[in-house]
JSON list of C-alpha atoms in Angstrom, two decimals:
[
{"chain": "A", "resi": 1449, "resn": "MET", "atom": "CA", "xyz": [190.09, -121.02, 31.48]},
{"chain": "A", "resi": 1450, "resn": "SER", "atom": "CA", "xyz": [193.46, -121.21, 29.68]},
{"chain": "A", "resi": 1451, "resn": "ILE", "atom": "CA", "xyz": [193.74, -122.37, 26.06]},
{"chain": "A", "resi": 1452, "resn": "GLU", "atom": "CA", "xyz": [195.95, -125.29, 27.14]},
{"chain": "A", "resi": 1453, "resn": "LEU", "atom": "CA", "xyz": [193.39, -126.51, 29.65]},
{"chain": "A", "resi": 1454, "resn": "LEU", "atom": "CA", "xyz": [190.55, -126.14, 27.16]},
{"chain": "A", "resi": 1455, "resn": "LEU", "atom": "CA", "xyz": [192.46, -128.13, 24.52]},
{"chain": "A", "resi": 1456, "resn": "LEU", "atom": "CA", "xyz": [193.11, -130.91, 27.04]},
{"chain": "A", "resi": 1457, "resn": "LEU", "atom": "CA", "xyz": [189.39, -130.95, 27.89]},
{"chain": "A", "resi": 1458, "resn": "ILE", "atom": "CA", "xyz": [188.39, -131.11, 24.23]},
{"chain": "A", "resi": 1459, "resn": "ALA", "atom": "CA", "xyz": [190.77, -134.00, 23.55]},
{"chain": "A", "resi": 1460, "resn": "GLY", "atom": "CA", "xyz": [189.63, -135.86, 26.66]},
{"chain": "A", "resi": 1461, "resn": "VAL", "atom": "CA", "xyz": [185.94, -135.42, 25.83]},
{"chain": "A", "resi": 1462, "resn": "PHE", "atom": "CA", "xyz": [186.47, -136.65, 22.26]},
{"chain": "A", "resi": 1463, "resn": "VAL", "atom": "CA", "xyz": [188.28, -139.81, 23.38]},
{"chain": "A", "resi": 1464, "resn": "ILE", "atom": "CA", "xyz": [185.76, -140.57, 26.12]},
{"chain": "A", "resi": 1465, "resn": "ALA", "atom": "CA", "xyz": [182.84, -140.03, 23.74]},
{"chain": "A", "resi": 1466, "resn": "VAL", "atom": "CA", "xyz": [184.33, -142.49, 21.24]},
{"chain": "A", "resi": 1467, "resn": "LEU", "atom": "CA", "xyz": [185.01, -145.15, 23.86]},
{"chain": "A", "resi": 1468, "resn": "TYR", "atom": "CA", "xyz": [181.80, -144.89, 25.86]},
{"chain": "A", "resi": 1469, "resn": "SER", "atom": "CA", "xyz": [179.40, -144.56, 22.96]},
{"chain": "A", "resi": 1470, "resn": "SER", "atom": "CA", "xyz": [180.82, -147.76, 21.47]},
{"chain": "A", "resi": 1471, "resn": "VAL", "atom": "CA", "xyz": [179.25, -149.65, 24.40]},
{"chain": "A", "resi": 1472, "resn": "GLY", "atom": "CA", "xyz": [175.98, -147.68, 24.48]},
{"chain": "A", "resi": 1473, "resn": "HIS", "atom": "CA", "xyz": [176.95, -145.16, 27.17]},
{"chain": "A", "resi": 1474, "resn": "ALA", "atom": "CA", "xyz": [177.15, -141.39, 26.84]},
{"chain": "A", "resi": 1475, "resn": "GLY", "atom": "CA", "xyz": [180.32, -141.00, 28.90]},
{"chain": "A", "resi": 1476, "resn": "ALA", "atom": "CA", "xyz": [179.34, -138.91, 31.93]},
{"chain": "A", "resi": 1477, "resn": "SER", "atom": "CA", "xyz": [181.56, -140.83, 34.34]},
{"chain": "A", "resi": 1478, "resn": "GLY", "atom": "CA", "xyz": [184.43, -140.47, 31.86]},
{"chain": "A", "resi": 1479, "resn": "TYR", "atom": "CA", "xyz": [183.84, -136.72, 31.41]},
{"chain": "A", "resi": 1480, "resn": "ILE", "atom": "CA", "xyz": [183.70, -136.40, 35.20]},
{"chain": "A", "resi": 1481, "resn": "ALA", "atom": "CA", "xyz": [187.00, -138.29, 35.41]},
{"chain": "A", "resi": 1482, "resn": "VAL", "atom": "CA", "xyz": [188.70, -135.98, 32.91]},
{"chain": "A", "resi": 1483, "resn": "MET", "atom": "CA", "xyz": [187.35, -132.80, 34.50]},
{"chain": "A", "resi": 1484, "resn": "SER", "atom": "CA", "xyz": [188.28, -134.05, 37.97]},
{"chain": "A", "resi": 1485, "resn": "LEU", "atom": "CA", "xyz": [191.83, -134.86, 36.88]},
{"chain": "A", "resi": 1486, "resn": "LEU", "atom": "CA", "xyz": [192.09, -131.32, 35.49]},
{"chain": "A", "resi": 1487, "resn": "SER", "atom": "CA", "xyz": [190.77, -129.91, 38.81]},
{"chain": "A", "resi": 1488, "resn": "LEU", "atom": "CA", "xyz": [187.62, -128.21, 37.53]},
{"chain": "A", "resi": 1489, "resn": "ALA", "atom": "CA", "xyz": [185.16, -126.97, 40.15]},
{"chain": "A", "resi": 1490, "resn": "PRO", "atom": "CA", "xyz": [182.31, -129.37, 41.06]},
{"chain": "A", "resi": 1491, "resn": "ALA", "atom": "CA", "xyz": [179.78, -126.67, 40.13]},
{"chain": "A", "resi": 1492, "resn": "MET", "atom": "CA", "xyz": [181.09, -126.84, 36.53]},
{"chain": "A", "resi": 1493, "resn": "ILE", "atom": "CA", "xyz": [181.45, -130.63, 36.36]},
{"chain": "A", "resi": 1494, "resn": "LYS", "atom": "CA", "xyz": [177.83, -131.61, 36.89]},
{"chain": "A", "resi": 1495, "resn": "PRO", "atom": "CA", "xyz": [176.06, -129.47, 34.22]},
{"chain": "A", "resi": 1496, "resn": "THR", "atom": "CA", "xyz": [178.89, -130.02, 31.72]},
{"chain": "A", "resi": 1497, "resn": "ALA", "atom": "CA", "xyz": [178.76, -133.80, 32.09]},
{"chain": "A", "resi": 1498, "resn": "LEU", "atom": "CA", "xyz": [174.97, -133.84, 31.75]},
{"chain": "A", "resi": 1499, "resn": "SER", "atom": "CA", "xyz": [175.02, -131.58, 28.67]},
{"chain": "A", "resi": 1500, "resn": "LEU", "atom": "CA", "xyz": [177.60, -133.77, 26.94]},
{"chain": "A", "resi": 1501, "resn": "ASN", "atom": "CA", "xyz": [175.62, -136.83, 27.97]},
{"chain": "A", "resi": 1502, "resn": "ILE", "atom": "CA", "xyz": [172.48, -135.57, 26.25]},
{"chain": "A", "resi": 1503, "resn": "LEU", "atom": "CA", "xyz": [174.27, -135.04, 22.96]},
{"chain": "A", "resi": 1504, "resn": "VAL", "atom": "CA", "xyz": [176.21, -138.32, 22.89]},
{"chain": "A", "resi": 1505, "resn": "ALA", "atom": "CA", "xyz": [173.28, -140.38, 24.20]},
{"chain": "A", "resi": 1506, "resn": "SER", "atom": "CA", "xyz": [171.09, -138.99, 21.40]},
{"chain": "A", "resi": 1507, "resn": "ILE", "atom": "CA", "xyz": [173.59, -140.15, 18.81]},
{"chain": "A", "resi": 1508, "resn": "ALA", "atom": "CA", "xyz": [174.11, -143.55, 20.45]},
{"chain": "A", "resi": 1509, "resn": "THR", "atom": "CA", "xyz": [170.35, -144.12, 20.79]},
{"chain": "A", "resi": 1510, "resn": "TRP", "atom": "CA", "xyz": [169.86, -143.48, 17.07]},
{"chain": "A", "resi": 1511, "resn": "GLN", "atom": "CA", "xyz": [172.72, -145.76, 16.01]},
{"chain": "A", "resi": 1512, "resn": "PHE", "atom": "CA", "xyz": [171.70, -148.70, 18.21]},
{"chain": "A", "resi": 1513, "resn": "PHE", "atom": "CA", "xyz": [168.04, -148.23, 17.23]},
{"chain": "A", "resi": 1514, "resn": "ARG", "atom": "CA", "xyz": [168.96, -148.29, 13.55]},
{"chain": "A", "resi": 1515, "resn": "ALA", "atom": "CA", "xyz": [170.93, -151.49, 14.13]},
{"chain": "A", "resi": 1516, "resn": "GLY", "atom": "CA", "xyz": [167.76, -153.12, 15.52]},
{"chain": "A", "resi": 1517, "resn": "HIS", "atom": "CA", "xyz": [168.84, -153.64, 19.14]},
{"chain": "A", "resi": 1518, "resn": "PHE", "atom": "CA", "xyz": [166.34, -151.47, 21.04]},
{"chain": "A", "resi": 1519, "resn": "SER", "atom": "CA", "xyz": [163.44, -152.91, 23.11]},
{"chain": "A", "resi": 1520, "resn": "TRP", "atom": "CA", "xyz": [160.67, -150.58, 24.30]},
{"chain": "A", "resi": 1521, "resn": "THR", "atom": "CA", "xyz": [159.22, -153.34, 26.52]},
{"chain": "A", "resi": 1522, "resn": "LEU", "atom": "CA", "xyz": [162.50, -153.59, 28.42]},
{"chain": "A", "resi": 1523, "resn": "PHE", "atom": "CA", "xyz": [163.11, -149.83, 28.48]},
{"chain": "A", "resi": 1524, "resn": "TRP", "atom": "CA", "xyz": [159.97, -148.23, 29.88]},
{"chain": "A", "resi": 1525, "resn": "PRO", "atom": "CA", "xyz": [159.67, -149.95, 33.31]},
{"chain": "A", "resi": 1526, "resn": "PHE", "atom": "CA", "xyz": [163.14, -148.71, 34.22]},
{"chain": "A", "resi": 1527, "resn": "ALA", "atom": "CA", "xyz": [162.66, -145.22, 32.75]},
{"chain": "A", "resi": 1528, "resn": "VAL", "atom": "CA", "xyz": [159.18, -144.21, 33.95]},
{"chain": "A", "resi": 1529, "resn": "LEU", "atom": "CA", "xyz": [160.24, -143.40, 37.52]},
{"chain": "A", "resi": 1530, "resn": "ALA", "atom": "CA", "xyz": [163.88, -142.69, 36.70]},
{"chain": "A", "resi": 1531, "resn": "VAL", "atom": "CA", "xyz": [163.04, -139.42, 34.91]},
{"chain": "A", "resi": 1532, "resn": "PRO", "atom": "CA", "xyz": [161.29, -137.60, 37.80]},
{"chain": "A", "resi": 1533, "resn": "PHE", "atom": "CA", "xyz": [163.83, -138.91, 40.31]},
{"chain": "A", "resi": 1534, "resn": "ALA", "atom": "CA", "xyz": [166.69, -137.71, 38.08]},
{"chain": "A", "resi": 1535, "resn": "PHE", "atom": "CA", "xyz": [165.13, -134.23, 38.15]},
{"chain": "A", "resi": 1536, "resn": "ILE", "atom": "CA", "xyz": [165.05, -134.32, 41.95]},
{"chain": "A", "resi": 1537, "resn": "GLY", "atom": "CA", "xyz": [168.66, -135.49, 42.11]},
{"chain": "A", "resi": 1538, "resn": "GLY", "atom": "CA", "xyz": [169.75, -132.85, 39.62]},
{"chain": "A", "resi": 1539, "resn": "HIS", "atom": "CA", "xyz": [168.14, -130.09, 41.69]},
{"chain": "A", "resi": 1540, "resn": "ILE", "atom": "CA", "xyz": [170.18, -131.03, 44.77]},
{"chain": "A", "resi": 1541, "resn": "ASN", "atom": "CA", "xyz": [173.62, -129.43, 45.05]},
{"chain": "A", "resi": 1542, "resn": "LEU", "atom": "CA", "xyz": [175.72, -131.21, 47.63]},
{"chain": "A", "resi": 1543, "resn": "PRO", "atom": "CA", "xyz": [178.59, -129.68, 49.66]},
{"chain": "A", "resi": 1544, "resn": "THR", "atom": "CA", "xyz": [181.87, -129.90, 47.73]},
{"chain": "A", "resi": 1545, "resn": "HIS", "atom": "CA", "xyz": [183.51, -132.52, 49.97]},
{"chain": "A", "resi": 1546, "resn": "LEU", "atom": "CA", "xyz": [180.48, -134.80, 49.98]},
{"chain": "A", "resi": 1547, "resn": "PHE", "atom": "CA", "xyz": [180.00, -134.35, 46.24]},
{"chain": "A", "resi": 1548, "resn": "LYS", "atom": "CA", "xyz": [183.63, -135.37, 45.59]},
{"chain": "A", "resi": 1549, "resn": "VAL", "atom": "CA", "xyz": [183.34, -138.49, 47.76]},
{"chain": "A", "resi": 1550, "resn": "ILE", "atom": "CA", "xyz": [180.11, -139.61, 46.08]},
{"chain": "A", "resi": 1551, "resn": "LEU", "atom": "CA", "xyz": [181.57, -139.00, 42.62]},
{"chain": "A", "resi": 1552, "resn": "GLY", "atom": "CA", "xyz": [184.70, -140.90, 43.63]},
{"chain": "A", "resi": 1553, "resn": "VAL", "atom": "CA", "xyz": [182.66, -143.91, 44.73]},
{"chain": "A", "resi": 1554, "resn": "VAL", "atom": "CA", "xyz": [180.64, -143.77, 41.49]},
{"chain": "A", "resi": 1555, "resn": "LEU", "atom": "CA", "xyz": [183.84, -143.70, 39.42]},
{"chain": "A", "resi": 1556, "resn": "LEU", "atom": "CA", "xyz": [185.39, -146.59, 41.38]},
{"chain": "A", "resi": 1557, "resn": "TYR", "atom": "CA", "xyz": [182.20, -148.57, 40.91]},
{"chain": "A", "resi": 1558, "resn": "SER", "atom": "CA", "xyz": [182.38, -147.84, 37.19]},
{"chain": "A", "resi": 1559, "resn": "ALA", "atom": "CA", "xyz": [186.00, -149.02, 37.07]},
{"chain": "A", "resi": 1560, "resn": "ILE", "atom": "CA", "xyz": [185.13, -152.30, 38.81]},
{"chain": "A", "resi": 1561, "resn": "ARG", "atom": "CA", "xyz": [182.13, -152.73, 36.51]},
{"chain": "A", "resi": 1562, "resn": "PHE", "atom": "CA", "xyz": [184.36, -152.43, 33.43]},
{"chain": "A", "resi": 1563, "resn": "LEU", "atom": "CA", "xyz": [187.10, -154.71, 34.82]},
{"chain": "A", "resi": 1564, "resn": "ILE", "atom": "CA", "xyz": [184.84, -157.56, 35.91]},
{"chain": "A", "resi": 1565, "resn": "GLU", "atom": "CA", "xyz": [183.29, -159.44, 33.05]},
{"chain": "A", "resi": 1566, "resn": "SER", "atom": "CA", "xyz": [180.67, -162.12, 33.51]},
{"chain": "A", "resi": 1567, "resn": "GLN", "atom": "CA", "xyz": [182.01, -165.32, 31.98]},
{"chain": "A", "resi": 1568, "resn": "HIS", "atom": "CA", "xyz": [178.77, -167.27, 32.01]},
{"chain": "A", "resi": 1569, "resn": "THR", "atom": "CA", "xyz": [175.81, -166.96, 29.69]},
{"chain": "A", "resi": 1570, "resn": "LEU", "atom": "CA", "xyz": [172.41, -166.48, 31.30]},
{"chain": "A", "resi": 1571, "resn": "GLN", "atom": "CA", "xyz": [169.09, -167.33, 29.74]},
{"chain": "A", "resi": 1572, "resn": "ILE", "atom": "CA", "xyz": [167.42, -164.04, 28.84]},
{"chain": "A", "resi": 1573, "resn": "LYS", "atom": "CA", "xyz": [164.23, -163.42, 30.85]},
{"chain": "A", "resi": 1574, "resn": "GLU", "atom": "CA", "xyz": [161.87, -160.52, 31.50]},
{"chain": "A", "resi": 1575, "resn": "PRO", "atom": "CA", "xyz": [162.60, -158.46, 34.65]},
{"chain": "A", "resi": 1576, "resn": "PRO", "atom": "CA", "xyz": [159.94, -158.40, 37.40]},
{"chain": "A", "resi": 1577, "resn": "ARG", "atom": "CA", "xyz": [157.94, -155.18, 36.94]},
{"chain": "A", "resi": 1578, "resn": "ALA", "atom": "CA", "xyz": [158.18, -154.01, 40.57]},
{"chain": "A", "resi": 1579, "resn": "TYR", "atom": "CA", "xyz": [161.95, -154.59, 40.62]},
{"chain": "A", "resi": 1580, "resn": "ALA", "atom": "CA", "xyz": [162.40, -152.68, 37.37]},
{"chain": "A", "resi": 1581, "resn": "LEU", "atom": "CA", "xyz": [160.37, -149.70, 38.64]},
{"chain": "A", "resi": 1582, "resn": "ALA", "atom": "CA", "xyz": [162.24, -149.54, 41.96]},
{"chain": "A", "resi": 1583, "resn": "SER", "atom": "CA", "xyz": [165.64, -149.97, 40.32]},
{"chain": "A", "resi": 1584, "resn": "GLY", "atom": "CA", "xyz": [164.86, -147.26, 37.77]},
{"chain": "A", "resi": 1585, "resn": "ALA", "atom": "CA", "xyz": [163.83, -144.79, 40.49]},
{"chain": "A", "resi": 1586, "resn": "GLY", "atom": "CA", "xyz": [167.03, -145.39, 42.46]},
{"chain": "A", "resi": 1587, "resn": "ILE", "atom": "CA", "xyz": [169.30, -145.20, 39.44]},
{"chain": "A", "resi": 1588, "resn": "GLY", "atom": "CA", "xyz": [167.51, -142.07, 38.21]},
{"chain": "A", "resi": 1589, "resn": "PHE", "atom": "CA", "xyz": [167.99, -140.24, 41.51]},
{"chain": "A", "resi": 1590, "resn": "LEU", "atom": "CA", "xyz": [171.67, -141.18, 41.69]},
{"chain": "A", "resi": 1591, "resn": "SER", "atom": "CA", "xyz": [172.21, -140.16, 38.07]},
{"chain": "A", "resi": 1592, "resn": "GLY", "atom": "CA", "xyz": [170.78, -136.68, 38.65]},
{"chain": "A", "resi": 1593, "resn": "LEU", "atom": "CA", "xyz": [172.62, -136.27, 41.95]},
{"chain": "A", "resi": 1594, "resn": "THR", "atom": "CA", "xyz": [176.04, -137.13, 40.53]},
{"chain": "A", "resi": 1595, "resn": "GLY", "atom": "CA", "xyz": [175.71, -135.78, 36.99]},
{"chain": "A", "resi": 1596, "resn": "THR", "atom": "CA", "xyz": [175.76, -139.18, 35.30]},
{"chain": "A", "resi": 1597, "resn": "GLY", "atom": "CA", "xyz": [173.07, -140.70, 33.12]},
{"chain": "A", "resi": 1598, "resn": "GLY", "atom": "CA", "xyz": [172.74, -144.00, 34.97]},
{"chain": "A", "resi": 1599, "resn": "GLY", "atom": "CA", "xyz": [174.00, -146.26, 32.20]},
{"chain": "A", "resi": 1600, "resn": "ILE", "atom": "CA", "xyz": [176.95, -147.41, 34.32]},
{"chain": "A", "resi": 1601, "resn": "PHE", "atom": "CA", "xyz": [174.41, -148.89, 36.74]},
{"chain": "A", "resi": 1602, "resn": "LEU", "atom": "CA", "xyz": [171.66, -150.05, 34.38]},
{"chain": "A", "resi": 1603, "resn": "THR", "atom": "CA", "xyz": [173.84, -151.93, 31.88]},
{"chain": "A", "resi": 1604, "resn": "PRO", "atom": "CA", "xyz": [175.50, -154.25, 34.42]},
{"chain": "A", "resi": 1605, "resn": "LEU", "atom": "CA", "xyz": [172.15, -154.81, 36.13]},
{"chain": "A", "resi": 1606, "resn": "LEU", "atom": "CA", "xyz": [170.55, -155.91, 32.86]},
{"chain": "A", "resi": 1607, "resn": "LEU", "atom": "CA", "xyz": [173.49, -158.16, 31.99]},
{"chain": "A", "resi": 1608, "resn": "PHE", "atom": "CA", "xyz": [174.15, -159.73, 35.39]},
{"chain": "A", "resi": 1609, "resn": "MET", "atom": "CA", "xyz": [170.45, -160.45, 36.01]},
{"chain": "A", "resi": 1610, "resn": "GLY", "atom": "CA", "xyz": [170.04, -161.99, 32.56]},
{"chain": "A", "resi": 1611, "resn": "TRP", "atom": "CA", "xyz": [167.45, -159.45, 31.41]},
{"chain": "A", "resi": 1612, "resn": "ALA", "atom": "CA", "xyz": [169.22, -158.55, 28.14]},
{"chain": "A", "resi": 1613, "resn": "ASP", "atom": "CA", "xyz": [172.15, -159.50, 25.96]},
{"chain": "A", "resi": 1614, "resn": "ALA", "atom": "CA", "xyz": [175.02, -157.03, 25.51]},
{"chain": "A", "resi": 1615, "resn": "LYS", "atom": "CA", "xyz": [173.70, -155.23, 22.42]},
{"chain": "A", "resi": 1616, "resn": "ARG", "atom": "CA", "xyz": [170.16, -154.86, 23.75]},
{"chain": "A", "resi": 1617, "resn": "ALA", "atom": "CA", "xyz": [171.45, -153.68, 27.12]},
{"chain": "A", "resi": 1618, "resn": "ALA", "atom": "CA", "xyz": [173.55, -151.06, 25.32]},
{"chain": "A", "resi": 1619, "resn": "ALA", "atom": "CA", "xyz": [170.60, -149.87, 23.24]},
{"chain": "A", "resi": 1620, "resn": "VAL", "atom": "CA", "xyz": [168.24, -149.60, 26.23]},
{"chain": "A", "resi": 1621, "resn": "SER", "atom": "CA", "xyz": [170.91, -147.90, 28.34]},
{"chain": "A", "resi": 1622, "resn": "ALA", "atom": "CA", "xyz": [171.55, -145.29, 25.65]},
{"chain": "A", "resi": 1623, "resn": "LEU", "atom": "CA", "xyz": [167.95, -144.01, 25.70]},
{"chain": "A", "resi": 1624, "resn": "PHE", "atom": "CA", "xyz": [167.80, -144.40, 29.50]},
{"chain": "A", "resi": 1625, "resn": "VAL", "atom": "CA", "xyz": [170.86, -142.16, 29.78]},
{"chain": "A", "resi": 1626, "resn": "LEU", "atom": "CA", "xyz": [169.33, -139.64, 27.39]},
{"chain": "A", "resi": 1627, "resn": "VAL", "atom": "CA", "xyz": [166.05, -139.15, 29.27]},
{"chain": "A", "resi": 1628, "resn": "ASN", "atom": "CA", "xyz": [167.75, -139.12, 32.67]},
{"chain": "A", "resi": 1629, "resn": "SER", "atom": "CA", "xyz": [170.37, -136.62, 31.53]},
{"chain": "A", "resi": 1630, "resn": "ILE", "atom": "CA", "xyz": [167.71, -134.25, 30.17]},
{"chain": "A", "resi": 1631, "resn": "SER", "atom": "CA", "xyz": [165.80, -134.48, 33.43]},
{"chain": "A", "resi": 1632, "resn": "GLY", "atom": "CA", "xyz": [168.93, -134.13, 35.57]},
{"chain": "A", "resi": 1633, "resn": "LEU", "atom": "CA", "xyz": [170.15, -131.09, 33.62]},
{"chain": "A", "resi": 1634, "resn": "ALA", "atom": "CA", "xyz": [166.71, -129.48, 33.90]},
{"chain": "A", "resi": 1635, "resn": "GLY", "atom": "CA", "xyz": [166.81, -129.99, 37.66]},
{"chain": "A", "resi": 1636, "resn": "ASN", "atom": "CA", "xyz": [170.33, -128.58, 37.89]},
{"chain": "A", "resi": 1637, "resn": "PHE", "atom": "CA", "xyz": [169.48, -125.57, 35.72]},
{"chain": "A", "resi": 1638, "resn": "SER", "atom": "CA", "xyz": [166.38, -124.84, 37.82]},
{"chain": "A", "resi": 1639, "resn": "SER", "atom": "CA", "xyz": [168.73, -124.56, 40.79]},
{"chain": "A", "resi": 1640, "resn": "THR", "atom": "CA", "xyz": [171.76, -122.77, 39.27]},
{"chain": "A", "resi": 1641, "resn": "LYS", "atom": "CA", "xyz": [170.25, -120.89, 36.28]},
{"chain": "A", "resi": 1642, "resn": "SER", "atom": "CA", "xyz": [173.55, -121.20, 34.39]},
{"chain": "A", "resi": 1643, "resn": "LEU", "atom": "CA", "xyz": [175.73, -123.40, 32.17]},
{"chain": "A", "resi": 1644, "resn": "PRO", "atom": "CA", "xyz": [179.55, -123.28, 31.87]},
{"chain": "A", "resi": 1645, "resn": "ALA", "atom": "CA", "xyz": [180.76, -120.74, 29.29]},
{"chain": "A", "resi": 1646, "resn": "PHE", "atom": "CA", "xyz": [183.28, -123.17, 27.75]},
{"chain": "A", "resi": 1647, "resn": "ILE", "atom": "CA", "xyz": [180.77, -125.87, 26.85]},
{"chain": "A", "resi": 1648, "resn": "LEU", "atom": "CA", "xyz": [180.33, -125.27, 23.07]},
{"chain": "A", "resi": 1649, "resn": "PRO", "atom": "CA", "xyz": [183.70, -126.69, 21.87]},
{"chain": "A", "resi": 1650, "resn": "LEU", "atom": "CA", "xyz": [183.21, -129.65, 24.20]},
{"chain": "A", "resi": 1651, "resn": "LEU", "atom": "CA", "xyz": [179.82, -130.35, 22.62]},
{"chain": "A", "resi": 1652, "resn": "ILE", "atom": "CA", "xyz": [181.40, -130.36, 19.16]},
{"chain": "A", "resi": 1653, "resn": "ALA", "atom": "CA", "xyz": [184.10, -132.80, 20.31]},
{"chain": "A", "resi": 1654, "resn": "ALA", "atom": "CA", "xyz": [181.48, -135.02, 21.96]},
{"chain": "A", "resi": 1655, "resn": "ALA", "atom": "CA", "xyz": [179.32, -135.05, 18.82]},
{"chain": "A", "resi": 1656, "resn": "LEU", "atom": "CA", "xyz": [182.24, -136.18, 16.66]},
{"chain": "A", "resi": 1657, "resn": "GLY", "atom": "CA", "xyz": [183.40, -138.78, 19.14]},
{"chain": "A", "resi": 1658, "resn": "GLY", "atom": "CA", "xyz": [179.90, -140.08, 19.83]},
{"chain": "A", "resi": 1659, "resn": "SER", "atom": "CA", "xyz": [179.16, -140.49, 16.12]},
{"chain": "A", "resi": 1660, "resn": "ILE", "atom": "CA", "xyz": [182.33, -142.50, 15.54]},
{"chain": "A", "resi": 1661, "resn": "GLY", "atom": "CA", "xyz": [182.05, -144.67, 18.64]},
{"chain": "A", "resi": 1662, "resn": "SER", "atom": "CA", "xyz": [178.36, -145.51, 18.42]},
{"chain": "A", "resi": 1663, "resn": "TYR", "atom": "CA", "xyz": [178.62, -146.40, 14.72]},
{"chain": "A", "resi": 1664, "resn": "PHE", "atom": "CA", "xyz": [181.40, -148.91, 15.27]},
{"chain": "A", "resi": 1665, "resn": "GLY", "atom": "CA", "xyz": [180.01, -150.11, 18.60]},
{"chain": "A", "resi": 1666, "resn": "SER", "atom": "CA", "xyz": [176.59, -150.91, 17.21]},
{"chain": "A", "resi": 1667, "resn": "ARG", "atom": "CA", "xyz": [177.97, -152.73, 14.17]},
{"chain": "A", "resi": 1668, "resn": "ARG", "atom": "CA", "xyz": [181.67, -153.59, 14.31]},
{"chain": "A", "resi": 1669, "resn": "ILE", "atom": "CA", "xyz": [183.78, -153.85, 17.43]},
{"chain": "A", "resi": 1670, "resn": "GLN", "atom": "CA", "xyz": [183.94, -155.87, 20.65]},
{"chain": "A", "resi": 1671, "resn": "SER", "atom": "CA", "xyz": [183.81, -153.90, 23.90]},
{"chain": "A", "resi": 1672, "resn": "ALA", "atom": "CA", "xyz": [185.99, -155.95, 26.29]},
{"chain": "A", "resi": 1673, "resn": "ALA", "atom": "CA", "xyz": [189.28, -154.13, 25.61]},
{"chain": "A", "resi": 1674, "resn": "ILE", "atom": "CA", "xyz": [187.60, -150.72, 25.64]},
{"chain": "A", "resi": 1675, "resn": "LYS", "atom": "CA", "xyz": [186.08, -151.37, 29.06]},
{"chain": "A", "resi": 1676, "resn": "LYS", "atom": "CA", "xyz": [189.47, -152.23, 30.53]},
{"chain": "A", "resi": 1677, "resn": "LEU", "atom": "CA", "xyz": [191.02, -149.01, 29.22]},
{"chain": "A", "resi": 1678, "resn": "LEU", "atom": "CA", "xyz": [188.15, -146.99, 30.63]},
{"chain": "A", "resi": 1679, "resn": "ALA", "atom": "CA", "xyz": [188.54, -148.73, 33.98]},
{"chain": "A", "resi": 1680, "resn": "CYS", "atom": "CA", "xyz": [192.10, -147.39, 34.36]},
{"chain": "A", "resi": 1681, "resn": "VAL", "atom": "CA", "xyz": [191.01, -143.77, 33.85]},
{"chain": "A", "resi": 1682, "resn": "LEU", "atom": "CA", "xyz": [188.04, -144.12, 36.20]},
{"chain": "A", "resi": 1683, "resn": "LEU", "atom": "CA", "xyz": [190.12, -145.80, 38.88]},
{"chain": "A", "resi": 1684, "resn": "ILE", "atom": "CA", "xyz": [192.69, -142.99, 38.94]},
{"chain": "A", "resi": 1685, "resn": "ALA", "atom": "CA", "xyz": [190.06, -140.25, 38.96]},
{"chain": "A", "resi": 1686, "resn": "GLY", "atom": "CA", "xyz": [187.93, -141.94, 41.60]},
{"chain": "A", "resi": 1687, "resn": "LEU", "atom": "CA", "xyz": [190.84, -142.33, 43.98]},
{"chain": "A", "resi": 1688, "resn": "LYS", "atom": "CA", "xyz": [191.90, -138.72, 43.34]},
{"chain": "A", "resi": 1689, "resn": "LEU", "atom": "CA", "xyz": [188.44, -137.44, 44.25]},
{"chain": "A", "resi": 1690, "resn": "ILE", "atom": "CA", "xyz": [188.14, -139.48, 47.43]},
{"chain": "A", "resi": 1691, "resn": "PHE", "atom": "CA", "xyz": [191.63, -138.92, 48.86]},
{"chain": "A", "resi": 1692, "resn": "THR", "atom": "CA", "xyz": [192.46, -135.33, 47.79]}
]
């Protein structure tokens, strides 16, 4: 990998980590977008995104927990089946074309999720246990398969169904992303037995960005403008993956 390409990756990872962690996500779909735009091989994208996810999600989980937004009661029904299904998804390596199409759809979904904001306030209620278990299993499998942590699916589900407010959804999603990313990376490593050689400087950039973003996101800033900026990047990358 050239120095120029590595520097672009480092800068992209830092910015994505800042933006995503401010809303309780670790940034896998953003890292995938950056790596896809820079034409990295799919075999490198998945383990790199999951590794960065683990680091940033750890930081975001700690910051949102310290701010008092985490709920174990809401978290565990979604996570208990998500973890083993993320391992299964992480173990599966899809053909390059199919992998690119699935990632493209995931990124387009993420873009739409960030662009569309619910304008009505729902009364917060507890999710049905069976629905939470089934949703967690499905999101976990998809997160391992695509190299994302699942936060881009869990957060809107919690918000749109009225199961959490924005801060609690962010806090629960952060830990959900962490456990799924660990499981997904373990599944991927059991299959490939390798990690990309260039990952260390990206981890440093992600740690710095995740610390900044999660601190301000858990205490200071509003997320609406950030989500719209992220949507533009995801939209471009998703279309590039599907149609090229």
